[in-house]
Amino acid sequence: MSDYKPLAHQKALVTGANSGIGEGVAIALGQAGADVVVNYVEGDDAAAAVADRIRQFGCNALVHKADVSREDEVDDMFGRAVSELGTIDILVNNAGIQRDSDFADMTVEKWNQVIGVNLTGQFLCSRAAIREFLRRGVVPSISHAAGKIICMSSVHQAIPWAGHANYATSKGGIKLLMESMAQELAPKRIRVNGIAPGAIQTPINASAWNTPDALKRLLTLIPYGRIGLPEDIARAAVWLASDDSDYVVGTTLFVDGGMTLYPGFSTNG
Ligand code: NAD
């Protein structure tokens, strides 16, 4: 267990924290000293298990079920977090879904579900967090910043993705949402940044790694030669949430084993 506690006395809220990347991030924030709100939309037992892991580091953990695409549920969640933890210093906008379809067959329902959770969900949670950051301001003994937001994007904020137009559009939207918030709020000492994961081994993309053939095909897209793990993203999130990255504002950190390096050109195109 690491003794380095860069997030001591800070309060974090992680959306979609009972699975995959969000689970890894929530546990790592707890390990770094933060109290954590574990948000999820289904899977009570998994959420409780993440909270137990966080408490083992001596931190407080709240479990809160809420659909991030619903304004009333998001505002209630932040209301509870502030009343029980005192404030929120860190938001990790992580919740995300895929509803894949060929473009010609894509229903409005699939389009709206993905935009609603992935993009509107990040807007709603960011707005609630920013209102709290502005109310409280900087507390120098806690952090140089009044608050930190990390937007979980994807390499598909840059790489178009056939059969996934709704998902790629949501991630492209997150890029400019993140950058616009960062530009507007930096003067208030609020730092907003993004993480763009490559292929990370989680339930969202199981079909891309759960057979030897699928994994072999996937690895042709990853110069570094291995699939990513939630811990790879969690370490980046801890850094972006801490004062160690205090001068990092409006940046997307690609954590992708080189997936965005056009690996198809590595053998001379
Ligand atoms: P996952 O399916 O394991 O986890 C998704 C989480 O989001 C779950 O906890 C789920 O409960 C939660 N969630 C879904 N809908 C929600 C809603 N309406 N309200 C609240 N929570 C909701 O997937 P993951 O791979 O851990 O994905 C996490 C994030 O990382 C997503 O934004 C995803 O787009 C992004 N990402 C993942 C990969 C990857 O390779 N796994 C790559 C790039 C980006």
GROMACS .gro file of C-alpha atoms and ligand atoms in nm:
model
  313
    1MET     CA    1   0.000   0.000   0.000
    2SER     CA    2   0.137   0.340  -0.101
    3ASP     CA    3   0.205   0.589   0.180
    4TYR     CA    4   0.189   0.881  -0.064
    5LYS     CA    5  -0.143   1.057   0.001
    6PRO     CA    6  -0.163   1.348  -0.248
    7LEU     CA    7  -0.542   1.364  -0.205
    8ALA     CA    8  -0.557   1.360   0.175
    9HIS     CA    9  -0.863   1.543   0.315
   10GLN     CA   10  -1.017   1.577  -0.034
   11LYS     CA   11  -1.364   1.459  -0.134
   12ALA     CA   12  -1.413   1.293  -0.471
   13LEU     CA   13  -1.715   1.176  -0.669
   14VAL     CA   14  -1.665   0.912  -0.939
   15THR     CA   15  -1.953   0.829  -1.173
   16GLY     CA   16  -1.993   0.472  -1.295
   17ALA     CA   17  -1.765   0.356  -1.013
   18ASN     CA   18  -1.883  -0.002  -0.963
   19SER     CA   19  -1.717  -0.153  -1.271
   20GLY     CA   20  -1.409  -0.135  -1.490
   21ILE     CA   21  -1.224   0.195  -1.512
   22GLY     CA   22  -1.448   0.380  -1.265
   23GLU     CA   23  -1.394   0.109  -1.005
   24GLY     CA   24  -1.017   0.129  -1.052
   25VAL     CA   25  -1.021   0.508  -1.032
   26ALA     CA   26  -1.242   0.519  -0.720
   27ILE     CA   27  -1.015   0.272  -0.536
   28ALA     CA   28  -0.700   0.458  -0.641
   29LEU     CA   29  -0.843   0.793  -0.522
   30GLY     CA   30  -0.918   0.627  -0.187
   31GLN     CA   31  -0.567   0.487  -0.173
   32ALA     CA   32  -0.438   0.841  -0.240
   33GLY     CA   33  -0.630   0.964   0.066
   34ALA     CA   34  -0.964   1.092  -0.070
   35ASP     CA   35  -1.310   1.020   0.063
   36VAL     CA   36  -1.509   0.893  -0.235
   37VAL     CA   37  -1.870   0.892  -0.352
   38VAL     CA   38  -1.918   0.571  -0.550
   39ASN     CA   39  -2.188   0.642  -0.807
   40TYR     CA   40  -2.350   0.368  -1.012
   41VAL     CA   41  -2.678   0.296  -1.186
   42GLU     CA   42  -2.717  -0.078  -1.128
   43GLY     CA   43  -2.527  -0.341  -0.933
   44ASP     CA   44  -2.573  -0.264  -0.562
   45ASP     CA   45  -2.336  -0.540  -0.445
   46ALA     CA   46  -2.054  -0.435  -0.676
   47ALA     CA   47  -2.087  -0.073  -0.557
   48ALA     CA   48  -2.082  -0.182  -0.191
   49ALA     CA   49  -1.767  -0.390  -0.258
   50VAL     CA   50  -1.587  -0.088  -0.409
   51ALA     CA   51  -1.684   0.122  -0.108
   52ASP     CA   52  -1.546  -0.149   0.125
   53ARG     CA   53  -1.213  -0.146  -0.062
   54ILE     CA   54  -1.193   0.234  -0.019
   55ARG     CA   55  -1.272   0.214   0.354
   56GLN     CA   56  -0.978  -0.026   0.395
   57PHE     CA   57  -0.750   0.272   0.325
   58GLY     CA   58  -0.907   0.452   0.623
   59CYS     CA   59  -1.118   0.680   0.402
   60ASN     CA   60  -1.490   0.743   0.397
   61ALA     CA   61  -1.693   0.602   0.107
   62LEU     CA   62  -2.056   0.676   0.018
   63VAL     CA   63  -2.248   0.461  -0.225
   64HIS     CA   64  -2.501   0.654  -0.433
   65LYS     CA   65  -2.725   0.515  -0.705
   66ALA     CA   66  -2.815   0.777  -0.968
   67ASP     CA   67  -2.859   0.794  -1.343
   68VAL     CA   68  -2.617   1.063  -1.459
   69SER     CA   69  -2.837   1.148  -1.757
   70ARG     CA   70  -3.114   1.272  -1.522
   71GLU     CA   71  -3.085   1.625  -1.390
   72ASP     CA   72  -3.290   1.564  -1.073
   73GLU     CA   73  -3.090   1.253  -0.978
   74VAL     CA   74  -2.755   1.426  -1.038
   75ASP     CA   75  -2.851   1.731  -0.833
   76ASP     CA   76  -2.980   1.511  -0.549
   77MET     CA   77  -2.654   1.312  -0.554
   78PHE     CA   78  -2.437   1.623  -0.524
   79GLY     CA   79  -2.671   1.759  -0.254
   80ARG     CA   80  -2.621   1.443  -0.050
   81ALA     CA   81  -2.244   1.437  -0.113
   82VAL     CA   82  -2.202   1.796   0.008
   83SER     CA   83  -2.426   1.747   0.309
   84GLU     CA   84  -2.253   1.423   0.420
   85LEU     CA   85  -1.891   1.494   0.321
   86GLY     CA   86  -1.893   1.874   0.357
   87THR     CA   87  -1.791   1.951  -0.001
   88ILE     CA   88  -1.663   1.799  -0.325
   89ASP     CA   89  -1.308   1.872  -0.449
   90ILE     CA   90  -1.277   1.622  -0.735
   91LEU     CA   91  -1.523   1.496  -0.996
   92VAL     CA   92  -1.436   1.207  -1.226
   93ASN     CA   93  -1.693   1.198  -1.507
   94ASN     CA   94  -1.650   0.834  -1.595
   95ALA     CA   95  -1.994   0.674  -1.655
   96GLY     CA   96  -2.032   0.567  -2.015
   97ILE     CA   97  -2.214   0.319  -2.235
   98GLN     CA   98  -2.203   0.182  -2.587
   99ARG     CA   99  -2.514   0.102  -2.794
  100ASP     CA  100  -2.357  -0.006  -3.121
  101SER     CA  101  -2.531  -0.015  -3.458
  102ASP     CA  102  -2.468   0.017  -3.827
  103PHE     CA  103  -2.544   0.378  -3.910
  104ALA     CA  104  -2.842   0.312  -4.138
  105ASP     CA  105  -3.010   0.102  -3.868
  106MET     CA  106  -2.928   0.322  -3.570
  107THR     CA  107  -3.244   0.407  -3.378
  108VAL     CA  108  -3.305   0.745  -3.218
  109GLU     CA  109  -3.329   0.554  -2.889
  110LYS     CA  110  -2.972   0.420  -2.920
  111TRP     CA  111  -2.849   0.763  -3.028
  112ASN     CA  112  -3.018   0.940  -2.736
  113GLN     CA  113  -2.913   0.680  -2.477
  114VAL     CA  114  -2.544   0.721  -2.558
  115ILE     CA  115  -2.551   1.099  -2.590
  116GLY     CA  116  -2.763   1.119  -2.273
  117VAL     CA  117  -2.528   0.919  -2.051
  118ASN     CA  118  -2.189   0.994  -2.206
  119LEU     CA  119  -2.227   1.364  -2.291
  120THR     CA  120  -2.529   1.512  -2.111
  121GLY     CA  121  -2.427   1.313  -1.801
  122GLN     CA  122  -2.086   1.482  -1.802
  123PHE     CA  123  -2.250   1.824  -1.848
  124LEU     CA  124  -2.492   1.771  -1.558
  125CYS     CA  125  -2.229   1.637  -1.316
  126SER     CA  126  -1.976   1.905  -1.412
  127ARG     CA  127  -2.233   2.180  -1.361
  128ALA     CA  128  -2.324   2.050  -1.016
  129ALA     CA  129  -1.956   2.015  -0.918
  130ILE     CA  130  -1.864   2.359  -1.051
  131ARG     CA  131  -2.145   2.524  -0.855
  132GLU     CA  132  -1.996   2.373  -0.538
  133PHE     CA  133  -1.636   2.466  -0.635
  134LEU     CA  134  -1.744   2.829  -0.696
  135ARG     CA  135  -1.939   2.842  -0.369
  136ARG     CA  136  -1.639   2.716  -0.168
  137GLY     CA  137  -1.341   2.860  -0.356
  138VAL     CA  138  -0.979   2.765  -0.293
  139VAL     CA  139  -0.887   2.625   0.048
  140PRO     CA  140  -0.505   2.650   0.039
  141SER     CA  141  -0.450   2.383   0.305
  142ILE     CA  142  -0.641   2.133   0.085
  143SER     CA  143  -0.541   2.211  -0.275
  144HIS     CA  144  -0.407   2.492  -0.494
  145ALA     CA  145  -0.725   2.459  -0.704
  146ALA     CA  146  -1.087   2.529  -0.615
  147GLY     CA  147  -1.174   2.199  -0.777
  148LYS     CA  148  -1.067   1.943  -1.033
  149ILE     CA  149  -1.276   1.771  -1.300
  150ILE     CA  150  -1.155   1.475  -1.505
  151CYS     CA  151  -1.361   1.386  -1.810
  152MET     CA  152  -1.327   1.025  -1.924
  153SER     CA  153  -1.314   1.046  -2.299
  154SER     CA  154  -1.168   0.787  -2.537
  155VAL     CA  155  -0.925   0.756  -2.824
  156HIS     CA  156  -1.251   0.787  -3.019
  157GLN     CA  157  -1.255   1.159  -2.950
  158ALA     CA  158  -0.992   1.152  -3.227
  159ILE     CA  159  -1.037   0.821  -3.414
  160PRO     CA  160  -1.362   0.786  -3.613
  161TRP     CA  161  -1.540   0.457  -3.540
  162ALA     CA  162  -1.764   0.285  -3.793
  163GLY     CA  163  -2.062   0.115  -3.631
  164HIS     CA  164  -2.028   0.337  -3.325
  165ALA     CA  165  -2.123   0.686  -3.453
  166ASN     CA  166  -2.322   0.768  -3.138
  167TYR     CA  167  -2.028   0.674  -2.912
  168ALA     CA  168  -1.761   0.854  -3.117
  169THR     CA  169  -1.984   1.163  -3.137
  170SER     CA  170  -2.028   1.162  -2.759
  171LYS     CA  171  -1.652   1.143  -2.707
  172GLY     CA  172  -1.581   1.418  -2.963
  173GLY     CA  173  -1.836   1.627  -2.773
  174ILE     CA  174  -1.663   1.554  -2.443
  175LYS     CA  175  -1.338   1.693  -2.585
  176LEU     CA  176  -1.486   2.036  -2.654
  177LEU     CA  177  -1.707   2.032  -2.344
  178MET     CA  178  -1.393   1.969  -2.138
  179GLU     CA  179  -1.189   2.236  -2.320
  180SER     CA  180  -1.467   2.496  -2.302
  181MET     CA  181  -1.517   2.438  -1.929
  182ALA     CA  182  -1.141   2.451  -1.876
  183GLN     CA  183  -1.108   2.783  -2.059
  184GLU     CA  184  -1.407   2.942  -1.881
  185LEU     CA  185  -1.325   2.822  -1.531
  186ALA     CA  186  -0.944   2.835  -1.511
  187PRO     CA  187  -0.962   3.198  -1.387
  188LYS     CA  188  -1.164   3.063  -1.093
  189ARG     CA  189  -0.885   2.813  -1.025
  190ILE     CA  190  -1.092   2.517  -1.140
  191ARG     CA  191  -0.889   2.269  -1.343
  192VAL     CA  192  -1.069   2.058  -1.603
  193ASN     CA  193  -0.883   1.789  -1.797
  194GLY     CA  194  -0.960   1.472  -1.989
  195ILE     CA  195  -0.827   1.119  -2.011
  196ALA     CA  196  -0.855   0.934  -2.341
  197PRO     CA  197  -0.812   0.562  -2.273
  198GLY     CA  198  -0.724   0.320  -2.550
  199ALA     CA  199  -0.838  -0.041  -2.515
  200ILE     CA  200  -0.879  -0.117  -2.145
  201GLN     CA  201  -0.984  -0.461  -2.026
  202THR     CA  202  -1.335  -0.403  -1.886
  203PRO     CA  203  -1.687  -0.535  -1.945
  204ILE     CA  204  -1.770  -0.256  -2.195
  205ASN     CA  205  -1.545  -0.406  -2.464
  206ALA     CA  206  -1.530  -0.775  -2.359
  207SER     CA  207  -1.591  -0.896  -2.715
  208ALA     CA  208  -1.265  -0.725  -2.819
  209TRP     CA  209  -1.048  -0.932  -2.578
  210ASN     CA  210  -1.234  -1.236  -2.444
  211THR     CA  211  -1.121  -1.482  -2.711
  212PRO     CA  212  -0.761  -1.541  -2.827
  213ASP     CA  213  -0.851  -1.438  -3.186
  214ALA     CA  214  -1.019  -1.116  -3.076
  215LEU     CA  215  -0.726  -1.027  -2.851
  216LYS     CA  216  -0.476  -1.097  -3.131
  217ARG     CA  217  -0.668  -0.866  -3.365
  218LEU     CA  218  -0.690  -0.600  -3.095
  219LEU     CA  219  -0.315  -0.613  -3.028
  220THR     CA  220  -0.244  -0.519  -3.394
  221LEU     CA  221  -0.388  -0.177  -3.296
  222ILE     CA  222  -0.165  -0.132  -2.987
  223PRO     CA  223   0.206  -0.062  -3.051
  224TYR     CA  224   0.292  -0.124  -2.685
  225GLY     CA  225   0.173  -0.484  -2.725
  226ARG     CA  226  -0.063  -0.527  -2.433
  227ILE     CA  227  -0.420  -0.440  -2.346
  228GLY     CA  228  -0.461  -0.166  -2.087
  229LEU     CA  229  -0.584  -0.225  -1.732
  230PRO     CA  230  -0.808  -0.003  -1.517
  231GLU     CA  231  -0.502   0.070  -1.298
  232ASP     CA  232  -0.328   0.232  -1.597
  233ILE     CA  233  -0.610   0.487  -1.611
  234ALA     CA  234  -0.642   0.513  -1.232
  235ARG     CA  235  -0.281   0.628  -1.190
  236ALA     CA  236  -0.335   0.902  -1.451
  237ALA     CA  237  -0.656   1.010  -1.275
  238VAL     CA  238  -0.483   1.040  -0.935
  239TRP     CA  239  -0.215   1.258  -1.093
  240LEU     CA  240  -0.466   1.483  -1.272
  241ALA     CA  241  -0.668   1.517  -0.950
  242SER     CA  242  -0.366   1.614  -0.740
  243ASP     CA  243  -0.160   1.932  -0.711
  244ASP     CA  244   0.123   1.738  -0.884
  245SER     CA  245  -0.052   1.843  -1.207
  246ASP     CA  246  -0.143   2.193  -1.087
  247TYR     CA  247  -0.037   2.365  -1.413
  248VAL     CA  248  -0.218   2.114  -1.637
  249VAL     CA  249  -0.538   2.277  -1.764
  250GLY     CA  250  -0.763   2.171  -2.053
  251THR     CA  251  -0.543   1.883  -2.165
  252THR     CA  252  -0.647   1.538  -2.280
  253LEU     CA  253  -0.402   1.277  -2.157
  254PHE     CA  254  -0.401   0.982  -2.397
  255VAL     CA  255  -0.338   0.658  -2.206
  256ASP     CA  256  -0.355   0.416  -2.494
  257GLY     CA  257  -0.033   0.215  -2.543
  258GLY     CA  258   0.021   0.414  -2.863
  259MET     CA  259  -0.315   0.335  -3.026
  260THR     CA  260  -0.338   0.689  -3.166
  261LEU     CA  261   0.003   0.655  -3.340
  262TYR     CA  262  -0.153   0.515  -3.662
  263PRO     CA  263  -0.010   0.163  -3.604
  264GLY     CA  264  -0.117   0.062  -3.957
  265PHE     CA  265   0.180   0.270  -4.079
  266SER     CA  266   0.438   0.092  -3.862
  267THR     CA  267   0.534  -0.140  -4.151
  268ASN     CA  268   0.575   0.142  -4.403
  269GLY     CA  269   0.201   0.190  -4.467
  270NAD     P1  270  -1.796  -0.049  -1.775
  270NAD     O1  271  -1.912  -0.095  -1.854
  270NAD     O2  272  -1.714  -0.149  -1.701
  270NAD     O3  273  -1.840   0.062  -1.671
  270NAD     C1  274  -1.935   0.161  -1.702
  270NAD     C2  275  -1.985   0.221  -1.574
  270NAD     O4  276  -2.079   0.324  -1.605
  270NAD     C3  277  -2.058   0.121  -1.485
  270NAD     O5  278  -2.022   0.143  -1.351
  270NAD     C4  279  -2.205   0.157  -1.504
  270NAD     O6  280  -2.284   0.127  -1.390
  270NAD     C5  281  -2.194   0.306  -1.524
  270NAD     N1  282  -2.312   0.364  -1.588
  270NAD     C6  283  -2.370   0.330  -1.705
  270NAD     N2  284  -2.477   0.407  -1.728
  270NAD     C7  285  -2.486   0.492  -1.622
  270NAD     C8  286  -2.576   0.595  -1.586
  270NAD     N3  287  -2.680   0.627  -1.666
  270NAD     N4  288  -2.556   0.661  -1.470
  270NAD     C9  289  -2.453   0.628  -1.387
  270NAD     N5  290  -2.365   0.533  -1.416
  270NAD    C10  291  -2.381   0.465  -1.532
  270NAD     O7  292  -1.706   0.031  -1.878
  270NAD     P2  293  -1.560   0.099  -1.866
  270NAD     O8  294  -1.478   0.042  -1.973
  270NAD     O9  295  -1.511   0.096  -1.728
  270NAD    O10  296  -1.596   0.248  -1.911
  270NAD    C11  297  -1.579   0.361  -1.826
  270NAD    C12  298  -1.556   0.483  -1.912
  270NAD    O11  299  -1.435   0.468  -1.985
  270NAD    C13  300  -1.666   0.508  -2.015
  270NAD    O12  301  -1.690   0.648  -2.026
  270NAD    C14  302  -1.603   0.457  -2.144
  270NAD    O13  303  -1.656   0.519  -2.259
  270NAD    C15  304  -1.459   0.495  -2.121
  270NAD     N6  305  -1.363   0.420  -2.203
  270NAD    C16  306  -1.345   0.287  -2.188
  270NAD    C17  307  -1.253   0.221  -2.271
  270NAD    C18  308  -1.225   0.075  -2.258
  270NAD    O14  309  -1.150   0.022  -2.342
  270NAD     N7  310  -1.277   0.005  -2.161
  270NAD    C19  311  -1.183   0.293  -2.367
  270NAD    C20  312  -1.206   0.429  -2.380
  270NAD    C21  313  -1.296   0.492  -2.297
   0.00000   0.00000   0.00000
